[in-house]
Short mmCIF file of C-alpha atoms in Angstrom, two decimals:
data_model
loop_
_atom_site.label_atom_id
_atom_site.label_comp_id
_atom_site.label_asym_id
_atom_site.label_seq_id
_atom_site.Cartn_x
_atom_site.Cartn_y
_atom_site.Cartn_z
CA UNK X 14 -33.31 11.64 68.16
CA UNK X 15 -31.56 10.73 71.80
CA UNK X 16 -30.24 14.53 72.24
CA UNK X 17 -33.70 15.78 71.18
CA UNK X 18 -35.10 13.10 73.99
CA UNK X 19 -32.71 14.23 76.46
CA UNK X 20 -33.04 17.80 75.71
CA UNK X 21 -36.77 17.30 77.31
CA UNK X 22 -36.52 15.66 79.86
CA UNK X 23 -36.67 17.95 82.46
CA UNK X 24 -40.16 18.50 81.23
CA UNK X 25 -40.94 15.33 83.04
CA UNK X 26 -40.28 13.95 86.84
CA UNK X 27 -36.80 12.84 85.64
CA UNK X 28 -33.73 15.62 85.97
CA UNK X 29 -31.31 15.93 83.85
CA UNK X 30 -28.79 16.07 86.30
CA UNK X 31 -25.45 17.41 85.03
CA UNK X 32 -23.52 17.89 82.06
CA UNK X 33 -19.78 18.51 81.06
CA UNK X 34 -18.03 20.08 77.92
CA UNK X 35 -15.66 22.73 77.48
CA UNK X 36 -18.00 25.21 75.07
CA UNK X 37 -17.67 28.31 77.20
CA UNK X 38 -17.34 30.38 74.31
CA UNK X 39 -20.20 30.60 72.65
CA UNK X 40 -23.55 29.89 73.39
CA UNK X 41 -24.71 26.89 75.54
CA UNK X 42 -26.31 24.04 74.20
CA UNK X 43 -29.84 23.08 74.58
CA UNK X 44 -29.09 20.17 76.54
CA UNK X 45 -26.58 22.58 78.65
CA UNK X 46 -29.39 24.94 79.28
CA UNK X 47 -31.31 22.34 81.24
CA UNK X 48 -28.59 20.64 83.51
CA UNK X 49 -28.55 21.43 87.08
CA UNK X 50 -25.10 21.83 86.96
CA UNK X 51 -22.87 22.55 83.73
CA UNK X 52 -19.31 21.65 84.35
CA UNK X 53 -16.87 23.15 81.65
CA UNK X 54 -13.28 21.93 82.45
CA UNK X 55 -10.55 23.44 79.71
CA UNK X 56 -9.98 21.24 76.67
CA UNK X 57 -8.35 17.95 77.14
CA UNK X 58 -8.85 17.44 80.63
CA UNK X 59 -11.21 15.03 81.05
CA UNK X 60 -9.75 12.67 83.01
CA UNK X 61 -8.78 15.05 85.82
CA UNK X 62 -12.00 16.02 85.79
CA UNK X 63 -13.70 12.50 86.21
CA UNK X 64 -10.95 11.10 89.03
CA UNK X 65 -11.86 14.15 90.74
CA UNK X 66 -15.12 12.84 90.63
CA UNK X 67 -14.21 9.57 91.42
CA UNK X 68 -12.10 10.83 94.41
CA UNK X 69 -15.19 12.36 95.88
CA UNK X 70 -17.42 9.14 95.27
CA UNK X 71 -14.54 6.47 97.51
CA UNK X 72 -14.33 9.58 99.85
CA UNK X 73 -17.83 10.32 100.71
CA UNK X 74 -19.15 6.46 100.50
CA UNK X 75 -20.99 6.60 97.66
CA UNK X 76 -19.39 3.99 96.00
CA UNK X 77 -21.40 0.52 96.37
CA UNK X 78 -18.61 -1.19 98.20
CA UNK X 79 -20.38 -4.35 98.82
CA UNK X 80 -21.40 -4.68 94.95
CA UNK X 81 -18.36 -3.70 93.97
CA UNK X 82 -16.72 -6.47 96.13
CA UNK X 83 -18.52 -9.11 94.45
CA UNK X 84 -18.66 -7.68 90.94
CA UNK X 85 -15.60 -5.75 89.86
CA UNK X 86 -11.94 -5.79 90.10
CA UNK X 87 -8.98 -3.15 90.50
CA UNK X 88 -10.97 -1.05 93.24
CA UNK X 89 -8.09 -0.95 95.69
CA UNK X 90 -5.96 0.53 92.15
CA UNK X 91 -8.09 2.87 91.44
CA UNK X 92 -9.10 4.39 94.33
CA UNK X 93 -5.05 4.68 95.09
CA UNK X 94 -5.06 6.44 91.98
CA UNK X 95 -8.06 9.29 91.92
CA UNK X 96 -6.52 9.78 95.91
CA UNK X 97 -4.62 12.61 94.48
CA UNK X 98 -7.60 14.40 92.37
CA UNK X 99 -9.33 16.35 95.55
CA UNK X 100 -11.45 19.09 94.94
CA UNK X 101 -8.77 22.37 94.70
CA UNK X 102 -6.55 19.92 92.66
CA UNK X 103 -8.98 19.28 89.75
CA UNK X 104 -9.91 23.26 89.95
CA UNK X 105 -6.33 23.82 89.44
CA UNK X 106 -5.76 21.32 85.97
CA UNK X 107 -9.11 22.11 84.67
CA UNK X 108 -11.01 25.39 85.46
CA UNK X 109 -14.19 23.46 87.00
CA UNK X 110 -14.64 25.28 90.40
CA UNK X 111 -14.18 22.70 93.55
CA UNK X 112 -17.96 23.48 94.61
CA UNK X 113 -19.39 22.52 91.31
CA UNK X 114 -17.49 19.30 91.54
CA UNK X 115 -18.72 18.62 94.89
CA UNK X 116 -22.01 19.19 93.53
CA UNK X 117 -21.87 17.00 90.41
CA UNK X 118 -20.34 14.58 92.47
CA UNK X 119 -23.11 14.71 95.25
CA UNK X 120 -25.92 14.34 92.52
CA UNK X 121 -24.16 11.03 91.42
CA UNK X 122 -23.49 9.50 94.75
CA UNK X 123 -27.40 10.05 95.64
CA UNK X 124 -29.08 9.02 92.52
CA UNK X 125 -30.93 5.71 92.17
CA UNK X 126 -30.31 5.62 88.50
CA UNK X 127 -27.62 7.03 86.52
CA UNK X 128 -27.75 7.37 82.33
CA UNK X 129 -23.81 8.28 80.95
CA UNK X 130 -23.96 9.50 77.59
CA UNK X 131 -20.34 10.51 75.84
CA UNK X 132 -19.86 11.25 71.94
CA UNK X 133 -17.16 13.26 70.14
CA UNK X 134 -15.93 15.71 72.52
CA UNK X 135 -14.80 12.82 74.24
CA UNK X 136 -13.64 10.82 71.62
CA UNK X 137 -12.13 13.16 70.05
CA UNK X 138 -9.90 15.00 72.81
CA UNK X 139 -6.49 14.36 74.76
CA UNK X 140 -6.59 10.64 76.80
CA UNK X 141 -10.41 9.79 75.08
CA UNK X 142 -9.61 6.02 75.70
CA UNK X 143 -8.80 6.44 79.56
CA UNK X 144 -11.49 9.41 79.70
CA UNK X 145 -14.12 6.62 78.19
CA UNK X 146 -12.78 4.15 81.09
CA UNK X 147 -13.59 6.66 83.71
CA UNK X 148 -17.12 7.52 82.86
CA UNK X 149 -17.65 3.31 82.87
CA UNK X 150 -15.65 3.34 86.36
CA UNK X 151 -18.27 6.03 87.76
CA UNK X 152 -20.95 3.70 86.55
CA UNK X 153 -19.14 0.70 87.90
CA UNK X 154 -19.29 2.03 91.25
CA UNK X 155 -22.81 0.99 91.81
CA UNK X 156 -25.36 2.13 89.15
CA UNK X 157 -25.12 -0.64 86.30
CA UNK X 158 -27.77 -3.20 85.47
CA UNK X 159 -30.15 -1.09 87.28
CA UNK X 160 -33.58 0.26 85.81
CA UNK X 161 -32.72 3.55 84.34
CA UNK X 162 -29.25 2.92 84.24
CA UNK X 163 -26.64 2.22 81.47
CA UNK X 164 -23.87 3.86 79.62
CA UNK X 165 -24.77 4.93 75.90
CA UNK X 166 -21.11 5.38 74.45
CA UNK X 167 -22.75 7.11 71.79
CA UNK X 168 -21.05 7.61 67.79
CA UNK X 169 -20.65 10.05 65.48
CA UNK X 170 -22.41 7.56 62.57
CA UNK X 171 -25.27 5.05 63.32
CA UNK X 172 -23.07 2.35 61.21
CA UNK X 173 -20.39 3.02 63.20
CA UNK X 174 -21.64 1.16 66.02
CA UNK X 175 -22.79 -1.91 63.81
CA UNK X 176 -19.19 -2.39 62.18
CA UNK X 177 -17.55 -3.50 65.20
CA UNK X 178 -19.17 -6.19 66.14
CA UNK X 179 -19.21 -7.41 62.07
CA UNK X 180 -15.55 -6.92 62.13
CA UNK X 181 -15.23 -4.29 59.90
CA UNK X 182 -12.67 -2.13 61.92
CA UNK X 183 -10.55 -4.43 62.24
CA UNK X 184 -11.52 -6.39 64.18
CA UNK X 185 -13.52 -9.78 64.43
CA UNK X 186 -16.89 -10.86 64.03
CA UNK X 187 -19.11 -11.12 67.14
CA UNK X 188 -16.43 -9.61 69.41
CA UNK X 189 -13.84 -12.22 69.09
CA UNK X 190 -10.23 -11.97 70.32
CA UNK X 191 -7.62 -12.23 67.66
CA UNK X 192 -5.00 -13.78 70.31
CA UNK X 193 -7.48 -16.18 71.19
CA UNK X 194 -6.84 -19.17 68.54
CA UNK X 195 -9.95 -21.14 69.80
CA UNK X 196 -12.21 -17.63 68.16
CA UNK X 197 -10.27 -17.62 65.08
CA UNK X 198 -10.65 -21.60 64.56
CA UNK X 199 -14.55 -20.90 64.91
CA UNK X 200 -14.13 -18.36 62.18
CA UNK X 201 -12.45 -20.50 59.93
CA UNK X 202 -14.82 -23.32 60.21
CA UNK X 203 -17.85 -20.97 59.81
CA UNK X 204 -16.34 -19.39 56.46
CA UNK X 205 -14.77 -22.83 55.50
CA UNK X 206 -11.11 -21.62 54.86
CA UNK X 207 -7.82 -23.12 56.53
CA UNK X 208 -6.96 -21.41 59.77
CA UNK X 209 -3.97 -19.43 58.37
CA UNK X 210 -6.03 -17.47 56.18
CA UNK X 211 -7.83 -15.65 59.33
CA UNK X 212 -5.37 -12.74 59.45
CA UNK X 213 -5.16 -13.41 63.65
CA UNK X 214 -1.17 -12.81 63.50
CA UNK X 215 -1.28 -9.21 64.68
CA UNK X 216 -3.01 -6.89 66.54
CA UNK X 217 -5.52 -4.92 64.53
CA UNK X 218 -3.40 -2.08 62.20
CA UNK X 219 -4.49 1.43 62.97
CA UNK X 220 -4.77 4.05 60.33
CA UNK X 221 -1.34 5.84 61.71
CA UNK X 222 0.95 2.31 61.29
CA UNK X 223 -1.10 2.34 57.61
CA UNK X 224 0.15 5.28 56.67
CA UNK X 225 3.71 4.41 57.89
CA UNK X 226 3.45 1.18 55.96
CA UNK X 227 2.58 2.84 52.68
CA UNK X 228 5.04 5.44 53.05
CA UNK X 229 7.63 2.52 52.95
CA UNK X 230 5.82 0.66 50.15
CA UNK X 231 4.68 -1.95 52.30
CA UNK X 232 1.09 -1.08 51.57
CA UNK X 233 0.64 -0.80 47.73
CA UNK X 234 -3.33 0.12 47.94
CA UNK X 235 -5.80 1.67 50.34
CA UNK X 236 -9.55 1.31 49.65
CA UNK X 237 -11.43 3.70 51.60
CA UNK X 238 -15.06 3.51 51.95
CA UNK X 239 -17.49 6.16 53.74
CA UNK X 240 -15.10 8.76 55.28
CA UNK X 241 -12.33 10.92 54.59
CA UNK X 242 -9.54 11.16 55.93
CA UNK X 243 -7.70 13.97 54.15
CA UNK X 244 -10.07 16.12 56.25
CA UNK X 245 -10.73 13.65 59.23
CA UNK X 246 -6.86 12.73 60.20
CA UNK X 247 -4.23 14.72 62.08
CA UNK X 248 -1.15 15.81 60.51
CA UNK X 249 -2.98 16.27 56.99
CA UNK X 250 0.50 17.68 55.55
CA UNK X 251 1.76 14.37 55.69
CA UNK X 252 -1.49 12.20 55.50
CA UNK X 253 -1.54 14.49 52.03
CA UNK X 254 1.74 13.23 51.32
CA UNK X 255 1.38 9.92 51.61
CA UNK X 256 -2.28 9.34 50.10
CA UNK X 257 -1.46 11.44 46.63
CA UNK X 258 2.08 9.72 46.39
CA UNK X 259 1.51 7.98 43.02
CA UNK X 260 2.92 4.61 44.03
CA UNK X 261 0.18 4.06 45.84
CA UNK X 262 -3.21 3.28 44.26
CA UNK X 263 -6.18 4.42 46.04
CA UNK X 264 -9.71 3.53 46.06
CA UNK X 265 -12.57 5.59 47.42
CA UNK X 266 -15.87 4.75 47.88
CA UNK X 267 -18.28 6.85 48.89
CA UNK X 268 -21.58 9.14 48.11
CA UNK X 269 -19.57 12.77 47.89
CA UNK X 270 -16.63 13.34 45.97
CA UNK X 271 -14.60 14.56 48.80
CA UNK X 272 -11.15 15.70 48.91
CA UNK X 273 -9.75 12.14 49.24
CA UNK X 274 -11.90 11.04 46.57
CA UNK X 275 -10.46 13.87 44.30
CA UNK X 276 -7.03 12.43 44.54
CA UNK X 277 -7.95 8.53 44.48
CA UNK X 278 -7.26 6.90 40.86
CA UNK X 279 -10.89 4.80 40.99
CA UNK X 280 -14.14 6.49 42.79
CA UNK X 281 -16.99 4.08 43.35
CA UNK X 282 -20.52 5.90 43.83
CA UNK X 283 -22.22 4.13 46.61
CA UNK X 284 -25.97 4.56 48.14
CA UNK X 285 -26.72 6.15 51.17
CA UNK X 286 -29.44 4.90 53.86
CA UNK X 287 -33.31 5.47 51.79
CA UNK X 288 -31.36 3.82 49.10
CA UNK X 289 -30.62 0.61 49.99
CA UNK X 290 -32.12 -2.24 52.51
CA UNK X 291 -29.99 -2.90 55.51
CA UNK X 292 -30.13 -2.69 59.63
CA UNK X 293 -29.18 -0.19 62.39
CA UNK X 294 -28.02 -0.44 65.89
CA UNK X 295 -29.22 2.11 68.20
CA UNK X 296 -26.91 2.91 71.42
CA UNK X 297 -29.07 1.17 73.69
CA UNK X 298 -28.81 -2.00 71.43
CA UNK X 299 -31.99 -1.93 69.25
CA UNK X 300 -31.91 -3.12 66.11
CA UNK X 301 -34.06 -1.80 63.38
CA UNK X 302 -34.60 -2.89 59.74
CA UNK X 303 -34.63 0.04 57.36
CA UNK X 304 -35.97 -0.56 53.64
CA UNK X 305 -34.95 0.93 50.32
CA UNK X 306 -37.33 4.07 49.33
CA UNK X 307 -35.79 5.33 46.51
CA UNK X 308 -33.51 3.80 43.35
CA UNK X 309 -30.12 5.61 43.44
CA UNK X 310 -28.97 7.51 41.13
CA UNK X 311 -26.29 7.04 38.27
CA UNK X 312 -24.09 4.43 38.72
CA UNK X 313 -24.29 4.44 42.61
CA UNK X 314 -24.37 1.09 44.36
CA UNK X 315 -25.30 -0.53 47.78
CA UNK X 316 -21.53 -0.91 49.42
CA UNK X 317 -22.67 -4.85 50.00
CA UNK X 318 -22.78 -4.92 46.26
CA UNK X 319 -19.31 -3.70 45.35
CA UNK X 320 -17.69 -5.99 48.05
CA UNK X 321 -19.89 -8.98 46.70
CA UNK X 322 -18.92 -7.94 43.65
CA UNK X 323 -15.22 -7.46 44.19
CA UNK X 324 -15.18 -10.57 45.69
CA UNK X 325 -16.89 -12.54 42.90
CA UNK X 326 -14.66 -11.33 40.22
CA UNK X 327 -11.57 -12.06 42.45
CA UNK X 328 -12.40 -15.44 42.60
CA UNK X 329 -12.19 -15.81 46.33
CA UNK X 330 -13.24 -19.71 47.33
CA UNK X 331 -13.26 -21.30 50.07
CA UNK X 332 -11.88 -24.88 50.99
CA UNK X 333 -14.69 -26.43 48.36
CA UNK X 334 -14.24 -24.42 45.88
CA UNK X 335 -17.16 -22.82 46.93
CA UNK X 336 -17.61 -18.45 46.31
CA UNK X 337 -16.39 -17.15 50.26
CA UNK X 338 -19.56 -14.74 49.77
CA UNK X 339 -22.36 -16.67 48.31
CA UNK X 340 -24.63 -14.23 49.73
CA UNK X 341 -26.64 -12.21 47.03
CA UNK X 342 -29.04 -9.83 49.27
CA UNK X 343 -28.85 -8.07 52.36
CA UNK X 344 -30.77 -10.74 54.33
CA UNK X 345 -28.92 -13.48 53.04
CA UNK X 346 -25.92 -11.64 54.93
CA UNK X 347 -28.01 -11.07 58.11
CA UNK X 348 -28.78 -14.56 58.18
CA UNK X 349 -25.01 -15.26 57.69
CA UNK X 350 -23.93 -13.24 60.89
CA UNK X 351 -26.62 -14.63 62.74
CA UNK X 352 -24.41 -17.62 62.84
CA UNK X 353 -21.51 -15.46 63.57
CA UNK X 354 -22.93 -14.14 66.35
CA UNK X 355 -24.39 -17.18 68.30
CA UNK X 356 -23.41 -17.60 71.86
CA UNK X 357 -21.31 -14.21 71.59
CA UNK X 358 -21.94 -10.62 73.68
CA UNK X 359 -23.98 -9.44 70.36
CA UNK X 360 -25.85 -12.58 69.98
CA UNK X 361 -28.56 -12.43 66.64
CA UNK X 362 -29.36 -15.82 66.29
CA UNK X 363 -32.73 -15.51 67.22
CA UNK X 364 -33.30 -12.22 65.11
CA UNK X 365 -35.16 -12.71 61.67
CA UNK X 366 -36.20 -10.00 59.44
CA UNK X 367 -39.47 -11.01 59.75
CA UNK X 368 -39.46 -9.89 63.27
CA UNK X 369 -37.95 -6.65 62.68
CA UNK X 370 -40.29 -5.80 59.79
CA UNK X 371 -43.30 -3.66 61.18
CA UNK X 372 -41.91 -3.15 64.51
CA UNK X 373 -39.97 -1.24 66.88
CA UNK X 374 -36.75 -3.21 66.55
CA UNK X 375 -34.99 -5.71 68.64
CA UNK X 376 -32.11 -5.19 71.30
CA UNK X 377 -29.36 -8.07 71.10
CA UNK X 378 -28.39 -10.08 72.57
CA UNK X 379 -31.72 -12.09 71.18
CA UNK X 380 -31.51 -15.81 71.73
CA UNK X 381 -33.81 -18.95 71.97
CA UNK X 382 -33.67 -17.46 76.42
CA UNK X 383 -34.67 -14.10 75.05
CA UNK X 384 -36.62 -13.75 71.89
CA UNK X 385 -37.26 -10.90 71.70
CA UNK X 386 -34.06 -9.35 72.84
CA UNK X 387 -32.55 -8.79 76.26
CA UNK X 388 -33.25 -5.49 77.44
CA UNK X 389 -30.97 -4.92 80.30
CA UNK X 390 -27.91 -6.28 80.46
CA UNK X 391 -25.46 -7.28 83.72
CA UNK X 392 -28.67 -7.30 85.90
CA UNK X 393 -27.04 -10.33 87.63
CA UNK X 394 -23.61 -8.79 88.05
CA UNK X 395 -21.99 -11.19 85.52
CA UNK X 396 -19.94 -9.55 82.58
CA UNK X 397 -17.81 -10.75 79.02
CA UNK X 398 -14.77 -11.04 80.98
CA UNK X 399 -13.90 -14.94 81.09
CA UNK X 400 -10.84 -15.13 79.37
CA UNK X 401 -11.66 -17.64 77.25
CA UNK X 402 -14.93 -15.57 75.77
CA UNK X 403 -13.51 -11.68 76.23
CA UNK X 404 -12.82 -9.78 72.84
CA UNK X 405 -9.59 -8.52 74.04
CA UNK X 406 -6.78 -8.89 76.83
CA UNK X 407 -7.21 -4.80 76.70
CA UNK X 408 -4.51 -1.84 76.15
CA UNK X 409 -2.50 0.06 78.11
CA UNK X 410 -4.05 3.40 78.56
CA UNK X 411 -1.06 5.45 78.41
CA UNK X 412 0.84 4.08 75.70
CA UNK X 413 -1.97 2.21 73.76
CA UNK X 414 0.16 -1.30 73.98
CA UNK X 415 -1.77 -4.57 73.82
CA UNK X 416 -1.70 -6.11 76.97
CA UNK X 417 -0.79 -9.57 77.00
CA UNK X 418 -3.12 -12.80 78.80
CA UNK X 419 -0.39 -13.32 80.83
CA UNK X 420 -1.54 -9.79 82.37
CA UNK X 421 -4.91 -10.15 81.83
CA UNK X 422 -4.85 -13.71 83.53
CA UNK X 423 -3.52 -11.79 86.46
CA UNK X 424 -6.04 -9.38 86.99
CA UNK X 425 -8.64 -12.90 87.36
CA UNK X 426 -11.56 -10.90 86.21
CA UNK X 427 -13.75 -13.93 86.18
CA UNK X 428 -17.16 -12.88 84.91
CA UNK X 429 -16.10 -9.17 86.80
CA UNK X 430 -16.14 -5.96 85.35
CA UNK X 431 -12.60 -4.31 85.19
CA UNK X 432 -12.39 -0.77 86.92
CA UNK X 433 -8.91 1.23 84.88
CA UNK X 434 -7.55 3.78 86.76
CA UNK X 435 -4.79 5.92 84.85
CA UNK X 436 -3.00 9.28 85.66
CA UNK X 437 -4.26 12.71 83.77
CA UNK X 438 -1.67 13.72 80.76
CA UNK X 439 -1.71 17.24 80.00
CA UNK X 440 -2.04 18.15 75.93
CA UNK X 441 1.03 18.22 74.37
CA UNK X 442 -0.94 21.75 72.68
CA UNK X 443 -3.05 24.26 74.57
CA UNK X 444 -4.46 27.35 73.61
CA UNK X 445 -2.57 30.46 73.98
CA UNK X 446 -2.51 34.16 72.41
CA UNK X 447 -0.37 33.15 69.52
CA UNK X 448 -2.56 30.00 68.47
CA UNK X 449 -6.10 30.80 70.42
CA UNK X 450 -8.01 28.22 68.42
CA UNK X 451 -9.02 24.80 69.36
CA UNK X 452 -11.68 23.69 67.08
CA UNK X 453 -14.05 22.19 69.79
CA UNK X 454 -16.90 24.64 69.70
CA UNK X 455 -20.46 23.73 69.19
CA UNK X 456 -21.91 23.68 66.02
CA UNK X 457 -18.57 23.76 64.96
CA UNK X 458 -17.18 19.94 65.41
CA UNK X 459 -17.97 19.14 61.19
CA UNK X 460 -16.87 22.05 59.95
CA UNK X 461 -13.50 23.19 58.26
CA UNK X 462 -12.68 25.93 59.72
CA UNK X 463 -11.75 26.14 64.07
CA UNK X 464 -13.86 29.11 66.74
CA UNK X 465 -11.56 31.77 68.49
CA UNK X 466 -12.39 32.57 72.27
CA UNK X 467 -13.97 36.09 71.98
CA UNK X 468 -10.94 37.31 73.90
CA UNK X 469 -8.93 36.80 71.23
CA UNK X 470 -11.16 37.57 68.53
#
């Protein structure tokens, strides 16, 4: 719905300012088609393209320097670091022509209001955390907590924006900080299990170090639910390898019989969304209830059924002897992570289904202040970045390293947003006559099979 809404709205007194991707290929989006200025750097070069940007912003005094004072910190690093990205130089790495910059630049620094959207081509492309850092630092400069402004860090998968704050990507519920033991004690007390049983030792494991841990028999099983990565994950040769190496028992859960469910030994059926009760978060924050329409077919269950279900038959207790997931119906587990969430970023606790049923949802946080949900957040400046309350002491956006709160202490954020600047990388792969494709086309980004640049068609 959002690209169909933004896809229209030059139709009214709002402009659709400008827009970047690299699909010069083929034919324009729709949303291209009505920018006032389509930027289309080469693959993988993002971030030159948005300290360029940046570099024009500090340079012409569009940056809110007296907000910023008060509100963020790093300003003095960052603007040392986009110093180097001028106009020719950013032509130069990325193909984007130094007056379009200028332009897309200009139409930032005069805006009242400024709406970022980013999605795959982002995510999905050479530096995406540090290019995801630099479309926040162009909003940080002045345009956040405004009417009309925001950042929608849009997803591929409307779930996929609900599971982080639940905790299911390994991380914790409510946006809690593993190396923070005072979170993980609150989780233990709210699930009634001994503190050592939070698994708080380590950073979060990322699908890579899995693989590298069941190649060495470290990791005996992999359950995989809703996605697939023998199509999904680089290096599929050796993802392959490692996934159909019989040592390893597999589990796959899901509504297709994909390719990594046709080499898993046990494939549970699950339900998709019409088949099952259960909530969504929008980008902007809304929550919205959506109820079962249909029975599913077969065999096919709710995914909150086979986890209950797992976890019954395991036995799993908790310090009473009590089941560790009571819970028998989808609002029995809202009402669960209402708890989890109270006095955290994504606070529910004042969120019932009864108020989502028959309405237009809710935007968290929604407390006992705001009941029925907060709809702009950071009006007063003030962000998650206490030590003591932030989710994470952040990563190093070259090398991906945890950063310790030792470093984080240092940067004395204090309630303040935190500006990251970071140095463009080139690809380690670009396009060339001997391997033309690149796969980011659009239309293209789901599909098996890459585009070729007509010149090399």
């Amino acid at each position: 719905m959002i690209p169909a809404e933004i896809a229209g709205v030059k139709q009214t007194e709002q402009k659709l300012r400008y827009f970047g991707d690299p699909s010069t290929c083929l034919a324009q989006t729709e949303i291209a088609k009505k920018a006032d200025v389509h930027l289309t750097p080469r693959v993988g070069t993002n971030v030159a393209l948005l300290n360029g940007i940046q570099y024009l912003l500090f340079k012409d005094g569009w940056a809110n320097q007296n907000w910023m004072s008060q509100h963020v910190v790093g300003t003095d690093e960052l603007r040392e670091k986009v110093d180097a990205y001028t106009p020719q130089y950013v032509e130069e790495l990325t193909g984007v022509p130094a007056e379009q910059l200028q332009q897309a630049a200009q139409i930032r620094g005069t805006t009242r209001s400024l709406l970022s959207t980013a999605l795959q081509g982002v995510y999905k492309s050479n530096q995406a955390t540090a290019a995801v850092c630099q479309i926040n630092n162009i909003n940080l400069l002045g345009h956040i907590g405004r009417p009309g402004s925001g950042i929608l860090q849009m997803r591929a998968s409307r779930q996929l924006r609900i599971i982080g704050k639940q905790g299911c990507n390994g991380e914790f519920p409510g946006f809690r900080n593993h190396m923070n033991p005072v979170h993980m004690q609150e989780l233990a007390d709210l699930w009634n299990i001994d503190y050592i049983f939070v698994p708080h030792w380590a950073p979060p494991i990322r699908i890579e170090n899995m693989l590298s841990y069941m190649k060495d028999g470290s990791i005996g099983m992999m359950w995989i639910s809703g996605t697939n990565p023998l199509v999904s994950l680089s290096n599929l040769a050796r993802s392959r390898q490692i996934l159909a190496d019989p040592k390893t028992f597999i589990l796959c859960q899901g509504i297709f019989m994909t390719e990594t469910a046709a080499i898993a030994d046990v494939v549970l059926p699950a339900t998709q969304w019409g088949e099952k009760t259960g909530c969504f978060t929008n980008a902007d924050r809304t929550i919205d209830l959506s109820h079962k329409a249909v029975d599913p077919p077969g065999q096919a269950k709710p995914d909150l059924d086979i986890f209950l279900g797992f976890s019954s038959r395991m036995g799993f207790k908790d310090k009473d002897g009590k089941s560790i997931a009571p819970w028998k119906t989808p609002e029995e587990v809202f009402t669960a992570f209402r708890k989890l969430s109270n006095d955290r970023p994504c606070d529910y606790s004042s969120i019932t289904y009864e108020k989502l049923t028959g309405d237009s949802g809710i935007q968290w946080p929604c407390t006992a202040e705001f009941p029925l949900g907060k709809e702009r957040l950071f009006e007063d400046g003030v962000f998650y970045t206490d030590i003591e309350y932030y989710e994470s002491f952040g990563h190093d956006l070259k090398t991906g390293a945890p950063l310790s709160k030792d470093r984080y202490s240092s940067l004395n954020p204090a309630g303040r947003a935190i500006l990251k600047a970071v140095d463009y990388t080139p690809p380690r792969e670009v396009p060339d006559k001997e391997y033309p494709c690149d796969g980011l086309r659009p239309y293209a980004a789901s599909r098996d099979f890459p585009s070729v640049k007509p010149v090399y068609a």
